[in-house]
Structure formats: structure tokens, C-alpha cells
Tab-separated table of C-alpha atoms in Angstrom:
chain	number	residue	atom	x	y	z
A	1	LEU	CA	147.472	84.413	111.184
A	2	ASN	CA	149.769	83.612	107.723
A	3	MET	CA	146.565	84.610	106.232
A	4	LYS	CA	146.300	88.044	107.545
A	5	LEU	CA	149.884	88.498	107.157
A	6	SER	CA	149.829	87.963	103.589
A	7	TRP	CA	147.150	90.004	102.609
A	8	LEU	CA	149.078	92.523	104.724
A	9	VAL	CA	151.873	92.269	102.546
A	10	ILE	CA	149.856	92.465	99.524
A	11	CYS	CA	148.287	95.548	100.646
A	12	ALA	CA	151.513	97.464	101.340
A	13	GLU	CA	152.807	96.478	98.456
A	14	ILE	CA	150.040	97.779	96.166
A	15	LEU	CA	150.085	100.983	98.388
A	16	PHE	CA	153.572	101.448	97.990
A	17	LEU	CA	153.083	101.360	94.227
A	18	ASN	CA	150.716	103.948	93.959
A	19	PRO	CA	151.459	107.321	94.686
A	20	VAL	CA	148.664	108.463	95.523
A	21	THR	CA	147.871	106.423	98.609
A	22	ALA	CA	151.686	106.708	99.730
A	23	ASP	CA	150.689	108.966	102.892
A	24	CYS	CA	147.828	106.498	103.908
A	25	LYS	CA	148.849	104.325	107.116
A	26	VAL	CA	148.442	100.505	106.564
A	27	THR	CA	147.593	98.245	109.427
A	28	SER	CA	146.380	94.973	109.964
A	29	GLN	CA	143.253	95.238	107.793
A	30	THR	CA	143.167	99.381	108.317
A	31	VAL	CA	143.463	102.099	105.878
A	32	ILE	CA	143.749	105.380	107.225
A	33	CYS	CA	144.071	108.221	104.448
A	34	ASP	CA	143.117	111.272	106.538
A	35	GLU	CA	146.723	113.030	106.434
A	36	SER	CA	147.103	112.842	102.985
A	37	GLY	CA	146.988	116.939	102.399
A	38	LYS	CA	143.458	116.780	100.814
A	39	LYS	CA	144.788	115.205	97.743
A	40	LEU	CA	142.300	112.426	97.200
A	41	ARG	CA	139.553	113.575	95.096
A	42	THR	CA	138.660	109.688	94.337
A	43	ILE	CA	138.825	106.348	96.702
A	44	PRO	CA	141.736	104.576	95.840
A	45	ILE	CA	141.034	101.480	93.386
A	46	SER	CA	143.780	99.461	94.682
A	47	LEU	CA	142.528	99.247	98.262
A	48	CYS	CA	142.300	95.508	99.220
A	49	GLN	CA	139.707	93.511	99.397
A	50	ASN	CA	140.375	92.247	102.959
A	51	VAL	CA	140.491	95.982	105.056
A	52	THR	CA	137.426	96.420	107.621
A	53	LYS	CA	137.935	99.905	108.561
A	54	LEU	CA	138.474	102.882	106.025
A	55	SER	CA	139.001	105.976	106.997
A	56	LEU	CA	139.010	108.708	103.987
A	57	GLN	CA	138.663	112.254	106.098
A	58	ASN	CA	139.773	115.565	105.284
A	59	ASN	CA	139.947	114.924	101.648
A	60	LYS	CA	138.036	116.185	98.281
A	61	ILE	CA	135.983	112.810	97.500
A	62	THR	CA	132.857	113.522	95.750
A	63	LEU	CA	131.401	109.949	96.171
A	64	ASN	CA	130.532	109.400	92.437
A	65	ASP	CA	130.170	106.322	90.335
A	66	THR	CA	133.578	105.308	90.419
A	67	ASP	CA	133.475	105.800	94.153
A	68	LYS	CA	130.790	103.445	94.714
A	69	LYS	CA	132.334	100.753	92.508
A	70	VAL	CA	135.152	100.574	94.626
A	71	LEU	CA	133.225	100.509	97.777
A	72	GLN	CA	131.114	97.750	96.494
A	73	ARG	CA	134.235	95.852	96.110
A	74	LEU	CA	134.893	96.247	100.100
A	75	THR	CA	132.661	93.701	101.270
A	76	ASN	CA	134.310	93.081	104.370
A	77	LEU	CA	134.337	96.852	105.767
A	78	THR	CA	132.492	97.277	108.885
A	79	GLU	CA	133.621	101.041	109.715
A	80	LEU	CA	133.589	103.780	106.872
A	81	TYR	CA	134.640	107.303	107.445
A	82	LEU	CA	133.998	110.117	104.734
A	83	ASN	CA	133.598	113.170	107.234
A	84	GLU	CA	135.301	116.383	105.779
A	85	ASN	CA	134.882	115.921	102.480
A	86	VAL	CA	132.844	117.659	99.368
A	87	VAL	CA	130.002	115.278	99.307
A	88	THR	CA	126.895	116.869	98.085
A	89	VAL	CA	124.101	114.301	97.211
A	90	LEU	CA	123.599	110.793	98.752
A	91	TYR	CA	122.189	108.761	95.704
A	92	ASN	CA	120.092	105.523	95.760
A	93	ASN	CA	122.707	102.362	96.467
A	94	SER	CA	125.496	104.309	97.519
A	95	PHE	CA	126.604	101.687	100.200
A	96	CYS	CA	124.670	98.933	98.842
A	97	ASN	CA	127.248	95.845	99.168
A	98	LEU	CA	128.399	96.892	102.460
A	99	ALA	CA	126.279	94.430	104.384
A	100	LYS	CA	128.894	94.152	107.539
A	101	LEU	CA	129.173	98.080	107.814
A	102	THR	CA	128.277	98.752	111.336
A	103	ILE	CA	129.317	102.980	111.416
A	104	LEU	CA	128.991	105.145	108.649
A	105	ASP	CA	130.571	108.815	109.220
A	106	ILE	CA	129.295	111.597	106.761
A	107	SER	CA	129.474	114.413	108.638
A	108	ASN	CA	130.830	117.653	107.805
A	109	ASN	CA	130.313	117.821	104.029
A	110	TYR	CA	127.791	119.650	101.958
A	111	ILE	CA	125.168	117.288	101.627
A	112	THR	CA	121.577	118.866	100.465
A	113	THR	CA	119.821	115.716	99.293
A	114	VAL	CA	119.324	111.955	100.621
A	115	HIS	CA	117.514	109.538	98.012
A	116	GLN	CA	115.157	107.370	99.533
A	117	ALA	CA	117.492	104.246	99.136
A	118	ALA	CA	120.550	106.120	99.688
A	119	PHE	CA	121.202	103.624	102.736
A	120	ALA	CA	120.043	100.596	101.031
A	121	GLY	CA	122.083	97.133	102.119
A	122	LEU	CA	123.056	98.544	105.131
A	123	ASN	CA	121.365	95.958	107.390
A	124	GLN	CA	123.881	95.974	110.175
A	125	LEU	CA	124.632	99.894	110.429
A	126	SER	CA	124.186	100.917	114.285
A	127	LYS	CA	125.577	104.255	114.378
A	128	LEU	CA	124.912	107.280	111.414
A	129	ASN	CA	126.300	110.380	111.800
A	130	LEU	CA	125.242	113.394	109.045
A	131	PHE	CA	126.045	116.127	111.408
A	132	HIS	CA	126.987	119.539	110.000
A	133	ASN	CA	125.675	119.389	106.402
A	134	ARG	CA	122.614	121.220	104.574
A	135	ILE	CA	119.930	118.825	104.577
A	136	THR	CA	116.813	120.958	104.382
A	137	GLN	CA	114.079	117.596	104.057
A	138	LEU	CA	114.419	114.258	105.308
A	139	ASP	CA	112.013	111.649	105.856
A	140	SER	CA	112.157	108.663	107.888
A	141	ASP	CA	111.483	106.618	105.016
A	142	VAL	CA	115.329	106.850	104.245
A	143	PHE	CA	115.789	104.621	107.109
A	144	THR	CA	113.342	102.128	106.887
A	145	SER	CA	116.212	99.708	105.808
A	146	LEU	CA	118.172	100.266	108.405
A	147	LYS	CA	116.599	97.589	110.917
A	148	ASN	CA	120.156	97.773	113.352
A	149	LEU	CA	120.340	101.444	113.522
A	150	ALA	CA	120.601	103.046	117.062
A	151	VAL	CA	122.421	106.129	116.797
A	152	LEU	CA	121.595	108.756	114.552
A	153	ASN	CA	122.975	112.373	114.169
A	154	LEU	CA	121.539	114.966	112.564
A	155	GLN	CA	123.039	118.149	114.378
A	156	ASP	CA	123.824	121.600	112.318
A	157	ASN	CA	121.629	120.867	109.284
A	158	LEU	CA	118.627	122.977	107.728
A	159	LEU	CA	115.523	120.994	109.146
A	160	LYS	CA	112.395	122.792	110.203
A	161	PHE	CA	110.461	119.569	110.311
A	162	PHE	CA	111.323	115.877	110.451
A	163	HIS	CA	108.040	113.303	109.506
A	164	ILE	CA	108.727	110.187	111.228
A	165	LYS	CA	106.992	107.238	111.650
A	166	SER	CA	106.303	105.299	114.396
A	167	SER	CA	107.610	101.949	113.232
A	168	PHE	CA	111.086	103.715	113.123
A	169	LYS	CA	112.872	102.572	116.157
A	170	LEU	CA	116.000	104.231	117.911
A	171	ILE	CA	117.876	104.399	121.190
A	172	THR	CA	119.576	107.726	120.244
A	173	ILE	CA	118.987	110.654	118.192
A	174	ALA	CA	120.523	114.534	117.837
A	175	LEU	CA	118.555	117.100	116.586
A	176	ALA	CA	120.313	120.142	117.741
A	177	GLY	CA	121.299	123.320	115.691
A	178	ASN	CA	118.182	123.144	113.250
A	179	PRO	CA	115.935	125.754	112.912
A	180	TRP	CA	112.659	123.613	114.241
A	181	ASN	CA	109.602	125.229	113.400
A	182	CYS	CA	107.234	123.995	116.299
A	183	SER	CA	104.025	123.582	114.442
A	184	CYS	CA	101.503	121.228	113.545
A	185	ASP	CA	104.368	119.570	110.884
A	186	LEU	CA	106.500	119.320	114.385
A	187	LEU	CA	103.999	117.256	115.797
A	188	ASP	CA	104.502	113.485	114.912
A	189	LEU	CA	107.866	114.054	115.933
A	190	GLN	CA	107.399	115.456	119.224
A	191	LYS	CA	104.631	112.558	119.818
A	192	TRP	CA	107.581	109.749	118.499
A	193	LEU	CA	109.898	111.484	121.017
A	194	ILE	CA	107.385	111.407	123.871
A	195	THR	CA	105.928	107.504	123.222
A	196	PHE	CA	108.996	106.013	122.742
A	197	ASN	CA	110.913	107.958	125.175
A	198	VAL	CA	114.127	108.231	122.667
A	199	THR	CA	117.514	110.009	124.602
A	200	MET	CA	117.652	113.389	122.863
A	201	GLU	CA	121.331	114.579	122.920
A	202	ASN	CA	122.171	117.904	123.453
A	203	GLU	CA	118.436	118.611	124.400
A	204	SER	CA	118.789	122.155	126.243
A	205	ASN	CA	120.018	123.375	122.430
A	206	THR	CA	117.188	121.265	120.334
A	207	VAL	CA	114.554	124.269	120.606
A	208	CYS	CA	111.916	125.843	118.725
A	209	ALA	CA	113.102	128.667	116.354
A	210	PHE	CA	109.485	129.202	115.107
A	211	PRO	CA	107.099	130.371	115.451
A	212	ASN	CA	108.817	132.137	118.675
A	213	THR	CA	112.604	132.983	119.411
A	214	GLN	CA	112.193	131.429	123.178
A	215	LYS	CA	114.311	128.530	123.952
A	216	ILE	CA	111.567	125.829	124.178
A	217	SER	CA	112.655	122.290	123.940
A	218	ILE	CA	111.258	120.446	120.908
A	219	ARG	CA	109.819	117.889	123.325
A	220	THR	CA	108.098	119.934	125.411
A	221	ALA	CA	107.147	122.897	123.358
A	222	VAL	CA	103.197	123.117	123.259
A	223	ILE	CA	101.727	122.500	119.858
A	224	GLN	CA	97.861	123.425	119.526
A	225	THR	CA	96.423	120.371	117.909
A	226	THR	CA	93.266	121.927	117.497
A	227	ASP	CA	94.802	124.367	115.244
A	228	CYS	CA	96.422	121.618	113.221
A	229	GLY	CA	92.644	120.077	112.748
A	230	LEU	CA	91.328	123.438	111.735
A	231	LYS	CA	94.161	123.624	109.261
A	232	ASN	CA	93.420	120.061	107.832
A	233	LYS	CA	89.723	120.912	107.438
A	234	SER	CA	90.250	124.319	105.918
A	235	LEU	CA	92.673	122.229	103.299
A	236	GLU	CA	89.776	120.135	102.742
A	237	ILE	CA	87.683	122.475	101.784
A	238	THR	CA	89.791	124.273	99.929
A	239	VAL	CA	90.509	121.052	97.439
A	240	THR	CA	86.894	120.637	97.646
A	241	SER	CA	85.731	123.685	96.631
A	242	THR	CA	88.438	123.799	93.737
A	243	SER	CA	87.089	120.598	92.644
A	244	ALA	CA	83.544	121.803	92.486
A	245	ASN	CA	84.538	125.022	90.649
A	246	LYS	CA	86.643	122.886	88.378
A	247	LEU	CA	83.213	120.515	87.817
A	248	LYS	CA	80.707	123.715	87.288
A	249	SER	CA	82.870	125.046	84.553
A	250	PHE	CA	82.861	121.868	82.869
A	251	THR	CA	79.469	121.183	82.813
A	252	SER	CA	78.778	125.219	81.919
A	253	GLN	CA	81.249	124.753	78.803
A	254	THR	CA	79.505	121.288	77.991
A	255	PHE	CA	75.842	121.130	78.671
A	256	LEU	CA	74.484	124.531	78.329
A	257	ALA	CA	73.218	126.060	75.195
A	258	PRO	CA	74.141	129.678	73.951
A	259	SER	CA	71.798	132.673	75.252
A	260	ASN	CA	71.526	134.206	72.105
A	261	VAL	CA	69.992	132.694	68.586
A	262	THR	CA	70.455	134.038	65.149
A	263	ARG	CA	67.331	133.463	62.701
A	264	ASN	CA	66.426	135.017	59.366
A	265	ASN	CA	69.423	137.452	59.590
A	266	GLU	CA	67.593	138.806	63.308
A	267	THR	CA	69.545	138.441	66.638
A	268	ARG	CA	66.469	137.740	69.220
A	269	ALA	CA	66.971	136.753	72.805
A	270	GLY	CA	67.239	132.845	73.337
A	271	LEU	CA	65.864	130.678	75.764
A	272	PRO	CA	66.903	131.471	79.596
A	273	LEU	CA	69.286	129.036	80.759
A	274	LEU	CA	68.854	126.128	83.272
A	275	GLY	CA	70.784	126.180	86.537
A	276	LYS	CA	74.216	124.423	86.380
A	277	SER	CA	73.510	122.108	89.166
A	278	TRP	CA	69.961	121.285	87.732
A	279	THR	CA	71.827	120.559	84.170
A	280	PHE	CA	74.178	118.822	85.815
A	281	LEU	CA	71.559	116.611	87.480
A	282	GLY	CA	69.881	116.154	84.219
A	283	GLY	CA	72.986	114.916	82.311
A	284	VAL	CA	73.634	112.438	85.416
A	285	LEU	CA	70.062	111.016	85.425
A	286	GLY	CA	70.177	110.848	81.763
A	287	PHE	CA	73.273	108.734	81.516
A	288	VAL	CA	71.997	106.572	84.166
A	289	LEU	CA	68.301	106.127	82.544
A	290	SER	CA	70.255	104.953	79.210
A	291	THR	CA	72.757	102.503	81.059
A	292	THR	CA	69.778	100.838	82.758
A	293	LEU	CA	67.700	100.680	79.394
A	294	LEU	CA	70.682	98.711	77.692
A	295	ILE	CA	71.082	96.371	80.650
A	296	PHE	CA	67.484	95.517	80.406
A	297	THR	CA	67.554	94.959	76.683
A	298	ALA	CA	70.751	92.866	76.794
A	299	ILE	CA	69.055	90.448	79.696
A	300	LYS	CA	65.674	90.369	77.723
A	301	CYS	CA	66.941	90.142	74.083
A	302	PRO	CA	67.653	86.241	74.312
A	303	THR	CA	63.944	85.892	75.719
A	304	TRP	CA	62.312	87.660	73.180
A	305	TYR	CA	64.524	86.057	70.701
A	306	ARG	CA	63.604	82.490	71.395
A	307	TYR	CA	59.997	83.755	71.606
A	308	LEU	CA	60.249	84.793	68.141
A	309	ILE	CA	61.838	81.572	66.701
A	310	SER	CA	59.340	79.476	68.353
A	311	TYR	CA	56.338	81.083	66.439
A	312	SER	CA	55.952	79.489	63.253
A	313	HIS	CA	52.354	79.728	62.251
A	314	ARG	CA	51.456	81.277	58.943
A	315	ARG	CA	48.200	81.761	56.767
A	316	LEU	CA	47.147	79.338	54.514
A	317	GLU	CA	47.203	79.790	51.027
A	318	GLU	CA	45.073	79.208	48.260
A	319	ASN	CA	46.881	75.970	46.959
A	320	ASP	CA	47.331	74.556	50.442
A	321	SER	CA	43.598	73.252	49.934
A	322	GLU	CA	44.309	71.349	46.911
A	323	MET	CA	47.526	69.940	48.533
A	324	PHE	CA	45.184	68.927	51.439
A	325	GLU	CA	42.933	66.985	49.101
A	326	GLN	CA	45.661	65.123	47.189
A	327	GLU	CA	47.159	64.213	50.616
A	328	PHE	CA	44.227	63.118	51.976
A	329	THR	CA	43.428	61.012	48.650
A	330	ALA	CA	46.683	59.371	49.032
A	331	ASP	CA	45.685	58.521	52.907
A	332	MET	CA	42.306	57.097	51.917
A	333	ASN	CA	44.336	54.886	49.167
A	334	SER	CA	46.215	53.505	51.631
A	335	PHE	CA	43.638	52.011	54.030
A	336	PRO	CA	42.194	48.473	53.277
A	337	THR	CA	39.491	47.696	51.102
A	338	VAL	CA	36.264	46.676	52.306
A	339	PRO	CA	34.570	44.029	50.740
A	340	GLY	CA	31.130	44.839	48.791
A	341	THR	CA	32.610	48.625	48.020
A	342	ASN	CA	34.207	50.324	45.076
A	343	ASP	CA	35.474	53.608	44.048
A	344	GLU	CA	32.703	55.103	43.089
A	345	HIS	CA	30.950	54.381	46.715
A	346	SER	CA	34.255	55.848	47.761
A	347	MET	CA	33.816	59.204	46.014
A	348	VAL	CA	30.460	59.317	47.339
A	349	ASN	CA	31.497	58.787	50.730
A	350	PHE	CA	34.134	61.548	50.324
A	351	GLU	CA	31.949	63.784	48.883
A	352	LYS	CA	29.395	63.498	51.761
A	353	THR	CA	32.695	63.590	54.306
A	354	ARG	CA	33.111	67.260	52.629
A	355	ALA	CA	29.530	68.444	52.996
A	356	PHE	CA	29.406	67.243	56.354
A	357	VAL	CA	29.666	69.778	59.187
A	358	PRO	CA	29.664	68.946	62.555
A	359	GLU	CA	27.571	70.329	65.376
A	360	GLU	CA	29.498	72.614	67.941
A	361	ASP	CA	29.229	70.180	70.555
A	362	GLY	CA	32.415	71.180	72.415
A	363	PHE	CA	34.553	68.110	70.371
A	364	ILE	CA	36.713	67.866	67.830
A	365	GLU	CA	36.234	65.234	65.264
A	366	ASP	CA	38.582	63.428	63.663
A	367	LYS	CA	37.411	63.639	59.341
A	368	TYR	CA	39.948	60.899	58.988
A	369	ILE	CA	38.142	58.587	61.451
A	370	TYR	CA	34.691	59.561	60.355
A	371	ALA	CA	34.917	58.815	57.056
A	372	TYR	CA	36.894	55.488	57.269
A	373	GLY	CA	33.648	54.920	59.582
A	374	ILE	CA	31.040	55.505	57.246
A	375	SER	CA	33.331	53.623	54.447
A	376	GLU	CA	32.961	50.454	56.945
A	377	GLU	CA	29.313	50.741	57.535
A	378	ARG	CA	28.422	50.945	54.205
């Protein structure tokens, strides 16, 4: 209690010294500045951080960067009323530090655009009032961060459709006073209302403005799903035909030859052009074949390389026979000398060995062994 009284005294002193907020009513953790005669153009900087309820109704606050910085300091706020001001755009992270906020009222402003992360950080928000603004387009992704949102008021805006996802949960929603177009664009909202049995405030006035002026509730309005299917199919056909036309124009510019050829200063008719589809098909086949050939070559190239490296045969040259005789003589000299033989006999044996022509009996005789055997016999 003493802590609360000390905070109250400090806040009262600050407000007393600040002439802008002199008309505000300050009670225990509550600041109400809705009778200041539209003097406030920004949120007062002198507000105490202990404030839990702040009402700035009926002023000229625009919620600019300075206002957002002031709000970020008020981390204990649970209720914020900015209705009847001149806010036009809700930018991203406008209330990012107000984790305890449960009620946010921004009705009766001039809001036309709501950014996707405008309500980021409002984890405890249960009631959001956007009544009587100028919002023309709104997606349910804007409210995905509001896990505890139960009541949403979108009355008296300029919404024709509202794309909503099945993961979005609410208890009560107010949608009256919008020019709803009961066509395929409203089908997901209608299914969501019926599936989750959401309570719709002022349902009798939540009616279709298009395609007819009959007062039919958007929950019970008949929307031809077959028309939606045809619409989507026609859209796909349009996209496909557009892509095909672009592809044909590209192939005709890239692959087709000119129709006239000038040679020897004379102009003559060129060859007839192939069909565009055949030209494109030929280009695709050529590309596939060339790619396959490159892949095959890359795979087989190591095998061919090893085969060429392993092939080391070469043709004998004329000097090779003399080298062979020198090697053979050196080998013969290395053999042990048999008693009773001399060099002359060895030379005779060598000449005979050279003159010897083996019969072709399918066997390969070693000349070294044969010569050595003859020398032993002698």
C-alpha cells in the first residue's frame, strides 16, 4: 500500500508540473485524459511507468514514433483507449512491449492500413476494437500473434471480403456496416462462421451489399461454389495460355531462321520455316542428347585413360638386335664354364643357336636354356 501511495504522489507531482496533462484525471494507477479539449497531439512523456489503465480518448494523437516509444515504457498497462483520435496507419510493432495489455480500443479513427505485425507482442490481448475506421482490406494473418483474442470489432469499415484461416479462433466478432461482397471471396469467412459457430454481433445488419441489395445475412447467403471452381479454372487457363504465348514468342525469336536470304546482290525466297512446336522440340532433344553424351564421356573417360596408360608396347628398332646380342653375351659369360670347353667352342654353339629354327609344335622354347644345354653336352 505504501508503494502504491508513493507512486501516486510521484505521478501527481509530474502531472502537476506538466501543463499539457493538467486536465487529466489521475487516480491509483489510472490516467484519464479524455476531457482535455483535444489538446494532446502526442502521448505525454511524463506518464508514470506504474500506470495500468490509460485513456487518451478525444484527442489528436497520431501514434507516431514518439508515441510508440512512450508506450514501450508503460509495461504494466492492461487497458489502452485511443479511440476518437487521428490515427491513420497501424505500423509494425506499435504495441510491442505491452505484454500485459488485455483491452485495446482504437475505434473512431481514420485507419486505412493495418500492417501484418501491428499487434505483435500483445500476447494477453482479449478484446480489440477497430470500430468505425476506413479499413478496406484485412487478412487474418494480422491477428495470428493474438493467441488469447476473444472479441474482435470490425464494424463500420470498408471491408468487402475477409480472408480468414481455420486456425484463427474467436468467440465474438462484429462485422456489420461493411459493404460485403457475397461472392467467392467471402466463401472462407462464411465457412469459418458456420464451422466454429462464432457469435456474430448485430447479425441482422451484417448483410450482403453485392451482388444484390437484398438484406441477406453473410452467414446464410447462398454462394455458388461451382462458379468459384469455374472461376479458378478459368484463371488457371488464362495463366497457362499466357505462359504458352510467352514461350512460343521466345522460341520463335531464338530458333527460327529468317525467311529471306540475300546472295550475290539478289533476293530470293528462303527455305520454308518449321513449325514452332517442332523447332522447340528439336532444341529440347538436342539439349538432352548433348547432356547425355557429356555425362557418358565423363563416366567413361577414366576407364579409357587407364587403358591407354597400360598399353606400353612399341616396335623394335634396328639397334635393339645389337643390344639383345650384347645382353645375351653378358648373360652367357655369367654362366659357369664347363671343363673341356673353350671360347671358340662357345662361339660355335652361339652361332648354331642363332641358326636354330624351332619347329612349330605349339611350344615356346627358351633360347637361353637350349644354348646352355648344348654347351653342357659338348
